[in-house]
Amino acid sequence: MIAQYPPMGWNSWDCWGASVTEETVRKNADYMAAHLKRYGWEYVVVDIQWYQPTASSHAYEPFSELTMDEYGRLLPAENRFPSSKGGRGFRPLADYIHSLGLKLGIHIMRGLPRMAAHRKLPIFGSDFTCAQAADPNSICLWNPDMYGLKSDLPAAKAYYDSIFRLYAEWGVDYVKCDDIAREYPHCKREIELISQAARHCGRDIVLSLSPGPAPLEQAEHLKTYANLWRITDDFWDDWRLLRGMFERAEKWCVHAGEGHWPDADMLPLGALRLCYPGEEGKWTRFTRAEQRTMMTLWCMLRSPLMMGGDMTQNDGFTLSLMANEHVLAIEKESWCAHPLRSAQEEAVWLAPRKDGKGFYAAAFNLSDKKRRVTAEVGRPVRHATELWTGKQTRALSALLPAHDAAVWYVET
């Protein structure tokens, strides 16, 4: 099964924006292989604009020249990804990442490049042109590189089939498709075409849809055609956004299951915004307490875990969050997670273990002051372990600093 468990990995956006280079990707892959692979972290995802030679910051350059082949399929910019020279695409980078025991992911925008439509380039493996597939009235509001496709026409299917065949040849394991998850209803058929192309390309590829918030009423459609989908717009290191995630998690938790995962977005940990003017090298704004709360909620929800910071700059605390095998085990060993109590100042979540050997209980202090939060689970507790501290207890209660969390494994 594709994405039997929530994917875990690294994504270049939070630290390098549109300007990521092959050197940076390889260094982060090396770090993951050395320090995190043993804990289940495996995907290395190259985010947006890898095909734009002049990208140098988080910002997009409207109507810039993009690198593509004679069939309108985007290729890595050779000056930023030198191993792609000679039409090799991401194959050499994928081979390197696979040699580390990891997997490669890439970001794409829905549709095809405007340049390909204007030049009437042929679609590989078909009698159609990119101009026939493109819908000039379907344009992303925040990035003008692409036209959406006329999804009711066979030319649209031919184009998506052509790019996913290319990704399979490159050895891509994960595709994050952007400008689509919240674009219902007009992108519904386009999602289906992308999903079908991914499923029939000859390689197992995880399909992720962004950005959110995806509409809750489309949950069954999303579960049918995607492996993960964003439930929020871009998530950053702001307590207000983290506090708001509890409401989203409560609505979406019932839809988490093998092969399909609500995605609370990347984890803005460690060194962020390395290419943002005036903010270069800034560390996450989250307090350590807030980082524990984020990791605990994401794991209880069973959201995918995608580290957003430059891992090569991780400090000991950041590594400890990512390498806590007992907290990470919640992602694989639990099911049917749900809130027991949701209030303005605190929340309590429960997640049974699939093997019947107990359950996980999490307590969150959502207030701005120190507060005792108790997880009342309606049964006696004989033995429990708080997973952040390792302390043994029989009381699911903790005096928590502001915005902090505790999570217990309760054996039954």
XYZ file of C-alpha atoms in Angstrom, residues 340 348-350 359-361 374-381 396 410:
17
model
C -11.899 13.838 24.789
C -7.212 16.329 25.978
C -6.825 13.730 23.215
C -7.024 9.940 23.282
C -3.614 3.744 24.522
C -2.043 7.191 24.236
C -3.417 10.199 26.099
C -5.641 16.134 33.679
C -6.579 13.477 31.158
C -9.663 11.839 32.610
C -9.931 8.609 30.643
C -12.743 6.967 32.629
C -10.748 3.970 33.813
C -8.036 3.185 36.405
C -4.436 3.636 35.268
C -2.463 11.308 33.866
C -0.901 3.873 29.131
